[in-house]
Amino acid sequence: MKSLEDKLKTWANPVAMLRNAEVGAYVFPIKPEFSNWRDEQEAWQKTAALFDLSHHMTDIYFEGPDVMRLLTDLAVNSFAAFGPGKAKQIVCCNPEGYVIGDAILFGLGQNKVTISGRPSVPHWVAYNAEVGGYDVTVTRDVRSVQNQGQRKTFRFQIQGPNAMAILEKAVDGSLPLVKFFNIADLSIAGKPIKALGHGMARTQGMELFGPADYADAVRKALLVAGEGLGLREVGGRAYSTVSPESGWIPSPMPAIFSDSLQPYREWLPADGFEANASLGGSFVSARIEDYYQTPWDLGYGRHIKFDHNFIGRAALEAMSDQPHREKVWLVWNRDDVLKVLGSALACGDRFKHLEMPGGHYSTLPFDRVMQNGALIGLSTYSVYTSNVRAWFSLAMIDRAAAVDGAEVIVIWGEENGGTAKPAVERHVQTEVRAIIHTARPEAKGS
């Protein structure tokens, strides 16, 4: 079987490989819409939304006496308070201190965990478990686009102002009080499942998970309980916008292309996520390192704890007192957005299409953010939501420039008419003015 390293040798450099990858934006293999994406977006702010997370994430289970040693050796996080019945966002870095990825870690039992998320972190931990001499059993449950059979686990999230009232009606017996990122046992439709205390997009709710065979019964019970309380199932189009509205950058560039990680690239397959994620946008550099992020760039500085030895610790200690970029929201100028959209209705040059509601057209979007003619950062996921009633994006900009209300320029579109990615039509670049928001933009939906 060919590896990522084998594939990489056929390209000039990692940037060329990723910028010409044939896949588009990250795939959410569920119905695009259950009703319409506008009302589905508003449901998580006004009533309640039911998200199906059962298909787009990779779950890898780790069990054995060395599980905690494995996690401690790899993650920037402290595990002093972690154990069965707990969950946390796990962040892993390469030896130079750049982020490989992040995911959610679930403590399922004594020396048993699962890591769930986009494939970067589950793969990295599985690799180290298998080659590092750890007494750990690895069990894979890969995302549906790579899975030839049924998933092992279903995952639903129910979020919004009415979420808890719906759950109180749906559960068998009384609804337990579940603290944030704690896990409890409960039963719905006679099916014993687990519940993670988890709110997103400025709302409260839970993540429910259990054996895949239970999914239909649990979904039906939730929908019945949600009658009259505004519960809406959310399709893939609206789901792609919830992360930027919440403030989470879901796909950092996996920092795996240094010489020291060649053995890892030889372990990764040529048909996997890391070898085929597409890189897009107006920021162009031949150096893959220019696309890497530190934990601080992504808002994860709070997760770094120097109470244990882990891969990348020395590099992060050296970086800790250096200037960092800061994660912000950029609310795009209405007239400039209309200019981009209007070019599709005019003769002559057109600008890169803004697909509603998610404008990102690659797995790893990076657009230049300029101020006074200088590059100050990178814009990532651009979306429109009916809650904010505007186009906006998440960005990582120099901390000195992260001034609430300041104006910047986003360079929208790719160079030289666009790359060879099939999702990219011929177009010209343009400038889009945007306003920095250091806190989430206020919802304007009526």
Short mmCIF file of C-alpha atoms in Angstrom, two decimals:
data_model
loop_
_atom_site.label_atom_id
_atom_site.label_comp_id
_atom_site.label_asym_id
_atom_site.label_seq_id
_atom_site.Cartn_x
_atom_site.Cartn_y
_atom_site.Cartn_z
CA MET A 1 0.00 0.00 0.00
CA LYS A 2 1.33 3.44 -0.94
CA SER A 3 1.96 5.91 1.85
CA LEU A 4 1.62 9.66 2.19
CA GLU A 5 5.41 9.83 1.90
CA ASP A 6 5.29 7.92 -1.39
CA LYS A 7 2.71 10.36 -2.75
CA LEU A 8 4.66 13.37 -1.51
CA LYS A 9 7.73 12.29 -3.51
CA THR A 10 5.77 12.79 -6.74
CA TRP A 11 5.25 16.49 -5.97
CA ALA A 12 7.65 19.43 -5.74
CA ASN A 13 6.62 20.09 -2.14
CA PRO A 14 3.67 19.57 0.24
CA VAL A 15 2.08 22.89 -0.73
CA ALA A 16 1.89 21.92 -4.41
CA MET A 17 0.31 18.58 -3.48
CA LEU A 18 -2.33 20.10 -1.20
CA ARG A 19 -3.15 23.14 -3.33
CA ASN A 20 -3.95 20.84 -6.25
CA ALA A 21 -5.80 18.17 -4.27
CA GLU A 22 -9.05 17.20 -5.95
CA VAL A 23 -11.31 17.19 -2.90
CA GLY A 24 -13.27 20.26 -1.90
CA ALA A 25 -14.53 21.36 1.48
CA TYR A 26 -14.79 18.83 4.31
CA VAL A 27 -17.66 16.41 3.73
CA PHE A 28 -20.67 16.07 6.05
CA PRO A 29 -22.41 12.94 4.68
CA ILE A 30 -25.94 13.69 5.82
CA LYS A 31 -28.89 15.30 4.03
CA PRO A 32 -27.95 18.83 2.89
CA GLU A 33 -31.19 20.22 4.33
CA PHE A 34 -34.08 18.76 6.29
CA SER A 35 -36.19 21.91 5.84
CA ASN A 36 -34.08 24.88 4.77
CA TRP A 37 -30.68 25.97 6.04
CA ARG A 38 -31.86 29.42 7.16
CA ASP A 39 -34.43 28.09 9.62
CA GLU A 40 -32.09 25.29 10.63
CA GLN A 41 -29.45 27.88 11.57
CA GLU A 42 -31.92 29.94 13.55
CA ALA A 43 -33.09 26.87 15.45
CA TRP A 44 -29.90 26.60 17.49
CA GLN A 45 -30.38 30.21 18.62
CA LYS A 46 -34.15 30.40 19.05
CA THR A 47 -35.57 26.95 19.78
CA ALA A 48 -33.53 23.74 19.42
CA ALA A 49 -31.44 21.99 16.79
CA LEU A 50 -30.65 18.31 16.37
CA PHE A 51 -27.23 17.67 14.82
CA ASP A 52 -26.18 14.26 13.52
CA LEU A 53 -22.43 13.84 14.11
CA SER A 54 -22.48 10.11 13.41
CA HIS A 55 -20.76 10.15 10.03
CA HIS A 56 -18.17 12.89 9.47
CA MET A 57 -15.78 12.23 12.36
CA THR A 58 -13.24 9.47 12.89
CA ASP A 59 -13.46 7.67 16.24
CA ILE A 60 -10.52 5.62 17.47
CA TYR A 61 -10.74 3.69 20.76
CA PHE A 62 -7.72 3.10 22.99
CA GLU A 63 -7.74 0.61 25.85
CA GLY A 64 -5.01 -0.78 28.06
CA PRO A 65 -2.78 -0.08 31.05
CA ASP A 66 -0.65 2.47 29.15
CA VAL A 67 -3.51 4.67 27.88
CA MET A 68 -2.83 7.56 30.24
CA ARG A 69 0.91 7.42 29.62
CA LEU A 70 0.24 7.54 25.88
CA LEU A 71 -2.02 10.58 26.17
CA THR A 72 0.33 12.38 28.55
CA ASP A 73 3.27 11.86 26.20
CA LEU A 74 1.43 13.37 23.22
CA ALA A 75 -1.01 16.08 24.36
CA VAL A 76 -0.28 19.63 25.53
CA ASN A 77 -3.16 19.24 28.01
CA SER A 78 -2.92 18.34 31.67
CA PHE A 79 -4.63 15.10 32.67
CA ALA A 80 -4.61 15.75 36.41
CA ALA A 81 -8.42 15.94 36.54
CA PHE A 82 -9.21 13.57 33.67
CA GLY A 83 -10.61 10.07 34.02
CA PRO A 84 -13.73 7.96 33.45
CA GLY A 85 -16.82 10.10 32.99
CA LYS A 86 -14.81 13.11 31.83
CA ALA A 87 -14.13 14.63 28.42
CA LYS A 88 -11.74 17.29 27.15
CA GLN A 89 -10.47 18.91 24.00
CA ILE A 90 -7.13 17.27 23.26
CA VAL A 91 -4.47 19.26 21.38
CA CYS A 92 -1.35 17.62 19.93
CA CYS A 93 1.74 19.29 18.50
CA ASN A 94 4.77 18.21 16.51
CA PRO A 95 8.29 18.42 18.03
CA GLU A 96 8.58 22.04 16.84
CA GLY A 97 5.46 23.08 18.74
CA TYR A 98 3.06 23.40 15.79
CA VAL A 99 -0.42 21.93 15.94
CA ILE A 100 -1.11 18.55 14.37
CA GLY A 101 -4.76 18.86 15.29
CA ASP A 102 -7.37 18.83 18.02
CA ALA A 103 -10.24 16.51 18.85
CA ILE A 104 -12.52 15.50 21.71
CA LEU A 105 -11.26 12.91 24.17
CA PHE A 106 -13.87 10.84 26.03
CA GLY A 107 -13.07 8.92 29.21
CA LEU A 108 -15.20 5.80 28.79
CA GLY A 109 -13.81 3.71 31.65
CA GLN A 110 -10.69 2.81 33.54
CA ASN A 111 -7.88 2.89 30.94
CA LYS A 112 -10.39 3.19 28.09
CA VAL A 113 -10.92 6.31 25.96
CA THR A 114 -12.05 7.32 22.52
CA ILE A 115 -10.77 10.24 20.46
CA SER A 116 -13.39 11.69 18.11
CA GLY A 117 -12.93 14.37 15.48
CA ARG A 118 -11.38 15.12 12.14
CA PRO A 119 -8.79 12.41 11.49
CA SER A 120 -5.52 14.23 12.32
CA VAL A 121 -5.37 13.61 16.09
CA PRO A 122 -6.96 10.12 16.12
CA HIS A 123 -4.38 9.05 13.51
CA TRP A 124 -1.44 10.62 15.37
CA VAL A 125 -2.34 8.94 18.66
CA ALA A 126 -2.96 5.58 16.94
CA TYR A 127 0.44 5.77 15.23
CA ASN A 128 2.26 6.42 18.48
CA ALA A 129 0.28 3.70 20.26
CA GLU A 130 1.29 1.17 17.63
CA VAL A 131 4.96 2.06 17.15
CA GLY A 132 5.85 3.45 20.57
CA GLY A 133 5.80 0.28 22.63
CA TYR A 134 2.65 1.15 24.59
CA ASP A 135 0.46 -1.60 26.03
CA VAL A 136 -2.65 -0.23 24.33
CA THR A 137 -5.21 -1.85 22.02
CA VAL A 138 -6.33 0.35 19.12
CA THR A 139 -9.81 -0.05 17.60
CA ARG A 140 -10.78 2.07 14.60
CA ASP A 141 -14.20 3.42 13.63
CA VAL A 142 -13.36 5.68 10.69
CA ARG A 143 -15.61 8.36 9.19
CA SER A 144 -18.34 7.26 6.79
CA VAL A 145 -16.62 8.49 3.61
CA GLN A 146 -13.88 5.92 4.26
CA ASN A 147 -15.97 3.28 6.06
CA GLN A 148 -17.25 0.30 4.07
CA GLY A 149 -19.56 -0.86 6.86
CA GLN A 150 -21.78 0.56 9.59
CA ARG A 151 -20.32 2.92 12.14
CA LYS A 152 -19.93 1.54 15.66
CA THR A 153 -21.33 4.63 17.36
CA PHE A 154 -24.01 7.23 16.74
CA ARG A 155 -23.54 10.80 17.95
CA PHE A 156 -26.30 13.37 18.18
CA GLN A 157 -26.15 16.86 19.60
CA ILE A 158 -29.23 18.70 20.73
CA GLN A 159 -28.61 22.41 21.27
CA GLY A 160 -30.62 25.56 21.85
CA PRO A 161 -32.80 27.33 24.42
CA ASN A 162 -35.36 24.49 24.40
CA ALA A 163 -32.82 21.65 24.34
CA MET A 164 -33.04 20.73 28.01
CA ALA A 165 -36.84 20.82 28.03
CA ILE A 166 -36.86 18.41 25.09
CA LEU A 167 -34.37 16.11 26.78
CA GLU A 168 -36.47 16.09 29.96
CA LYS A 169 -39.41 14.81 27.90
CA ALA A 170 -37.32 12.29 25.94
CA VAL A 171 -35.36 10.52 28.66
CA ASP A 172 -36.64 7.53 30.57
CA GLY A 173 -36.98 8.73 34.14
CA SER A 174 -35.43 11.99 35.27
CA LEU A 175 -32.79 13.91 33.34
CA PRO A 176 -29.50 13.89 35.27
CA LEU A 177 -27.58 17.10 35.88
CA VAL A 178 -24.47 16.81 33.69
CA LYS A 179 -21.74 19.38 34.18
CA PHE A 180 -19.87 20.79 31.18
CA PHE A 181 -17.68 18.13 29.55
CA ASN A 182 -18.77 15.49 32.02
CA ILE A 183 -20.36 12.24 30.86
CA ALA A 184 -23.45 10.60 32.38
CA ASP A 185 -25.51 7.49 31.68
CA LEU A 186 -29.14 7.84 30.70
CA SER A 187 -31.82 6.01 28.75
CA ILE A 188 -33.97 7.13 25.81
CA ALA A 189 -36.59 4.87 24.19
CA GLY A 190 -35.35 2.08 26.42
CA LYS A 191 -31.83 2.35 25.02
CA PRO A 192 -28.98 2.88 27.52
CA ILE A 193 -26.71 5.63 26.12
CA LYS A 194 -24.27 8.26 27.34
CA ALA A 195 -24.64 12.04 27.48
CA LEU A 196 -21.88 14.64 27.34
CA GLY A 197 -22.62 18.05 28.82
CA HIS A 198 -21.80 20.26 25.86
CA GLY A 199 -23.07 23.63 24.66
CA MET A 200 -22.11 25.29 21.38
CA ALA A 201 -23.03 28.32 19.29
CA ARG A 202 -23.86 30.30 22.45
CA THR A 203 -26.47 27.76 23.56
CA GLN A 204 -26.87 24.87 25.98
CA GLY A 205 -27.38 21.20 25.28
CA MET A 206 -25.95 17.69 25.29
CA GLU A 207 -24.13 15.29 23.01
CA LEU A 208 -25.72 11.83 23.07
CA PHE A 209 -23.84 8.75 21.93
CA GLY A 210 -24.17 5.00 21.99
CA PRO A 211 -24.27 1.90 19.78
CA ALA A 212 -25.15 2.70 16.15
CA ASP A 213 -28.09 0.25 16.27
CA TYR A 214 -29.79 2.56 18.77
CA ALA A 215 -29.65 5.65 16.54
CA ASP A 216 -33.07 5.42 14.88
CA ALA A 217 -34.94 4.80 18.14
CA VAL A 218 -33.19 7.66 19.92
CA ARG A 219 -33.72 10.06 17.01
CA LYS A 220 -37.45 9.26 16.82
CA ALA A 221 -37.86 9.79 20.57
CA LEU A 222 -36.11 13.16 20.40
CA LEU A 223 -38.24 14.31 17.47
CA VAL A 224 -41.44 13.30 19.27
CA ALA A 225 -40.30 15.11 22.42
CA GLY A 226 -39.44 18.17 20.31
CA GLU A 227 -42.91 18.55 18.84
CA GLY A 228 -44.25 21.96 19.80
CA LEU A 229 -40.82 23.08 21.04
CA GLY A 230 -39.34 24.04 17.67
CA LEU A 231 -36.86 21.19 17.29
CA ARG A 232 -35.33 21.06 13.80
CA GLU A 233 -32.96 18.51 12.33
CA VAL A 234 -29.91 20.27 10.87
CA GLY A 235 -28.52 19.27 7.50
CA GLY A 236 -24.99 19.43 6.17
CA ARG A 237 -25.31 22.94 4.70
CA ALA A 238 -26.22 24.59 7.99
CA TYR A 239 -23.93 22.33 10.01
CA SER A 240 -20.91 23.61 8.08
CA THR A 241 -21.55 27.08 9.53
CA VAL A 242 -21.97 26.28 13.22
CA SER A 243 -18.23 26.07 13.94
CA PRO A 244 -17.34 29.57 12.68
CA GLU A 245 -20.33 31.02 14.52
CA SER A 246 -19.15 29.24 17.68
CA GLY A 247 -15.55 30.38 17.20
CA TRP A 248 -13.86 27.04 16.49
CA ILE A 249 -11.39 26.60 13.62
CA PRO A 250 -12.08 22.95 12.76
CA SER A 251 -9.14 22.04 10.50
CA PRO A 252 -5.72 23.44 11.32
CA MET A 253 -2.99 22.49 8.87
CA PRO A 254 -1.58 19.16 10.16
CA ALA A 255 2.04 20.03 11.01
CA ILE A 256 3.47 16.68 9.88
CA PHE A 257 5.80 17.57 7.01
CA SER A 258 9.10 18.05 8.87
CA ASP A 259 12.00 15.64 8.33
CA SER A 260 11.58 14.25 11.85
CA LEU A 261 8.07 12.99 11.03
CA GLN A 262 8.96 11.09 7.87
CA PRO A 263 8.27 7.75 9.65
CA TYR A 264 4.78 8.97 10.44
CA ARG A 265 4.17 9.92 6.79
CA GLU A 266 5.38 6.46 5.80
CA TRP A 267 2.74 5.02 8.16
CA LEU A 268 -0.09 7.22 6.86
CA PRO A 269 -1.82 5.98 3.67
CA ALA A 270 -1.76 7.81 0.35
CA ASP A 271 -5.56 7.76 0.23
CA GLY A 272 -6.07 9.20 3.73
CA PHE A 273 -7.14 12.59 5.01
CA GLU A 274 -3.65 14.07 5.46
CA ALA A 275 -2.58 13.15 1.92
CA ASN A 276 -5.69 14.53 0.23
CA ALA A 277 -6.91 17.54 2.22
CA SER A 278 -7.13 20.46 -0.16
CA LEU A 279 -5.39 23.76 0.55
CA GLY A 280 -7.05 26.87 -0.84
CA GLY A 281 -7.24 30.61 -0.68
CA SER A 282 -5.29 33.73 -1.49
CA PHE A 283 -2.37 33.08 0.87
CA VAL A 284 0.40 31.38 -1.10
CA SER A 285 3.82 30.27 0.11
CA ALA A 286 6.12 27.48 -1.08
CA ARG A 287 6.94 26.76 2.60
CA ILE A 288 4.42 24.45 4.22
CA GLU A 289 5.58 25.79 7.60
CA ASP A 290 3.97 29.13 6.77
CA TYR A 291 0.59 27.39 6.98
CA TYR A 292 1.22 25.87 10.42
CA GLN A 293 -0.45 27.17 13.59
CA THR A 294 0.66 27.31 17.19
CA PRO A 295 -1.88 26.56 19.93
CA TRP A 296 -2.06 30.30 20.67
CA ASP A 297 -3.05 31.07 17.06
CA LEU A 298 -6.11 28.85 17.47
CA GLY A 299 -7.09 30.11 20.93
CA TYR A 300 -5.69 27.01 22.65
CA GLY A 301 -3.00 28.66 24.74
CA ARG A 302 -5.11 27.97 27.84
CA HIS A 303 -4.83 24.24 27.18
CA ILE A 304 -1.01 24.18 27.41
CA LYS A 305 0.15 22.86 30.79
CA PHE A 306 3.84 22.38 31.48
CA ASP A 307 3.12 19.91 34.29
CA HIS A 308 4.23 16.92 32.19
CA ASN A 309 6.64 16.03 29.40
CA PHE A 310 5.07 15.83 25.96
CA ILE A 311 6.09 16.09 22.32
CA GLY A 312 6.68 19.76 21.54
CA ARG A 313 7.01 20.93 25.16
CA ALA A 314 10.48 22.48 24.80
CA ALA A 315 9.47 24.34 21.65
CA LEU A 316 6.27 25.66 23.25
CA GLU A 317 8.15 26.80 26.35
CA ALA A 318 10.49 28.77 24.09
CA MET A 319 7.51 30.29 22.24
CA SER A 320 5.44 31.09 25.31
CA ASP A 321 6.74 34.64 25.82
CA GLN A 322 6.89 35.46 22.09
CA PRO A 323 4.26 37.47 20.17
CA HIS A 324 1.34 35.33 19.01
CA ARG A 325 -1.54 35.64 16.64
CA GLU A 326 -5.03 35.90 18.07
CA LYS A 327 -8.24 34.30 16.89
CA VAL A 328 -10.91 36.85 15.90
CA TRP A 329 -14.07 37.11 13.83
CA LEU A 330 -14.09 39.27 10.70
CA VAL A 331 -17.49 40.63 9.68
CA TRP A 332 -17.36 41.28 5.96
CA ASN A 333 -18.51 44.55 4.41
CA ARG A 334 -22.01 44.21 2.99
CA ASP A 335 -21.32 46.22 -0.18
CA ASP A 336 -18.18 44.24 -0.94
CA VAL A 337 -20.05 40.95 -0.47
CA LEU A 338 -22.76 42.18 -2.86
CA LYS A 339 -20.00 43.09 -5.32
CA VAL A 340 -18.68 39.53 -5.22
CA LEU A 341 -22.14 38.00 -5.57
CA GLY A 342 -23.13 40.49 -8.26
CA SER A 343 -20.22 39.57 -10.51
CA ALA A 344 -22.06 36.32 -11.32
CA LEU A 345 -24.80 38.44 -12.94
CA ALA A 346 -22.51 40.61 -15.07
CA CYS A 347 -20.37 40.16 -18.16
CA GLY A 348 -16.59 40.06 -17.89
CA ASP A 349 -14.48 39.03 -14.93
CA ARG A 350 -16.12 37.23 -12.06
CA PHE A 351 -14.94 36.89 -8.51
CA LYS A 352 -14.63 33.60 -6.63
CA HIS A 353 -18.14 32.35 -5.99
CA LEU A 354 -19.45 32.70 -2.42
CA GLU A 355 -21.46 29.54 -1.91
CA MET A 356 -24.21 30.07 0.65
CA PRO A 357 -24.14 29.47 3.49
CA GLY A 358 -20.52 28.22 3.57
CA GLY A 359 -18.08 30.00 1.27
CA HIS A 360 -15.05 27.81 1.96
CA TYR A 361 -14.23 25.60 -1.01
CA SER A 362 -11.25 23.67 0.34
CA THR A 363 -10.50 21.55 3.39
CA LEU A 364 -7.86 24.01 4.60
CA PRO A 365 -8.82 27.59 3.61
CA PHE A 366 -6.27 30.37 4.12
CA ASP A 367 -6.92 33.90 2.80
CA ARG A 368 -4.64 36.89 3.31
CA VAL A 369 -5.71 39.55 5.81
CA MET A 370 -4.14 42.92 5.07
CA GLN A 371 -3.94 46.23 6.91
CA ASN A 372 -2.17 49.31 5.55
CA GLY A 373 -0.66 47.17 2.81
CA ALA A 374 0.92 44.65 5.20
CA LEU A 375 -0.02 41.01 5.86
CA ILE A 376 -1.30 40.77 9.45
CA GLY A 377 -2.86 37.31 9.43
CA LEU A 378 -4.95 34.64 7.76
CA SER A 379 -8.71 34.30 7.35
CA THR A 380 -10.09 30.76 7.40
CA TYR A 381 -13.74 29.69 7.25
CA SER A 382 -16.10 32.22 5.60
CA VAL A 383 -19.83 31.74 6.16
CA TYR A 384 -23.18 33.45 6.26
CA THR A 385 -25.64 32.69 9.05
CA SER A 386 -29.20 33.85 9.44
CA ASN A 387 -28.40 34.54 13.08
CA VAL A 388 -25.67 37.11 12.42
CA ARG A 389 -27.27 38.29 9.15
CA ALA A 390 -23.85 38.89 7.65
CA TRP A 391 -20.93 37.16 6.00
CA PHE A 392 -18.06 36.60 8.42
CA SER A 393 -14.97 34.48 8.85
CA LEU A 394 -12.66 33.29 11.58
CA ALA A 395 -9.13 34.63 11.36
CA MET A 396 -5.77 34.47 13.10
CA ILE A 397 -4.13 37.90 13.16
CA ASP A 398 -1.16 39.52 14.85
CA ARG A 399 -2.10 40.30 18.42
CA ALA A 400 -1.06 43.95 18.05
CA ALA A 401 -3.57 44.31 15.22
CA ALA A 402 -6.43 42.55 17.04
CA VAL A 403 -8.30 45.75 17.84
CA ASP A 404 -12.06 45.49 18.12
CA GLY A 405 -13.72 47.59 15.41
CA ALA A 406 -10.61 48.03 13.26
CA GLU A 407 -10.96 47.61 9.50
CA VAL A 408 -8.92 45.09 7.51
CA ILE A 409 -8.90 43.77 3.96
CA VAL A 410 -9.50 40.11 3.10
CA ILE A 411 -8.07 39.08 -0.27
CA TRP A 412 -10.76 36.80 -1.70
CA GLY A 413 -9.95 34.32 -4.47
CA GLU A 414 -6.89 32.49 -5.69
CA GLU A 415 -3.91 33.69 -7.70
CA ASN A 416 -3.58 33.45 -11.50
CA GLY A 417 -7.24 32.69 -12.06
CA GLY A 418 -7.41 29.84 -9.57
CA THR A 419 -5.69 26.52 -8.90
CA ALA A 420 -6.46 23.14 -10.48
CA LYS A 421 -8.89 22.11 -7.74
CA PRO A 422 -12.18 21.05 -9.41
CA ALA A 423 -14.16 23.22 -6.96
CA VAL A 424 -12.39 26.36 -8.22
CA GLU A 425 -13.84 28.12 -11.27
CA ARG A 426 -11.80 30.66 -13.26
CA HIS A 427 -11.98 33.99 -11.46
CA VAL A 428 -10.07 37.09 -10.42
CA GLN A 429 -9.06 38.10 -6.91
CA THR A 430 -10.73 41.00 -5.17
CA GLU A 431 -10.58 42.88 -1.90
CA VAL A 432 -13.27 42.57 0.76
CA ARG A 433 -13.30 45.02 3.65
CA ALA A 434 -14.02 43.53 7.07
CA ILE A 435 -14.32 44.66 10.69
CA ILE A 436 -12.49 42.88 13.50
CA HIS A 437 -14.62 41.45 16.30
CA THR A 438 -12.69 40.07 19.26
CA ALA A 439 -15.94 38.57 20.60
CA ARG A 440 -18.55 36.68 18.63
CA PRO A 441 -20.71 38.96 16.48
CA GLU A 442 -24.09 39.60 18.03
CA ALA A 443 -27.00 37.69 16.54
CA LYS A 444 -29.23 40.04 14.54
CA GLY A 445 -31.89 37.58 13.42
CA SER A 446 -35.40 38.59 14.39
#
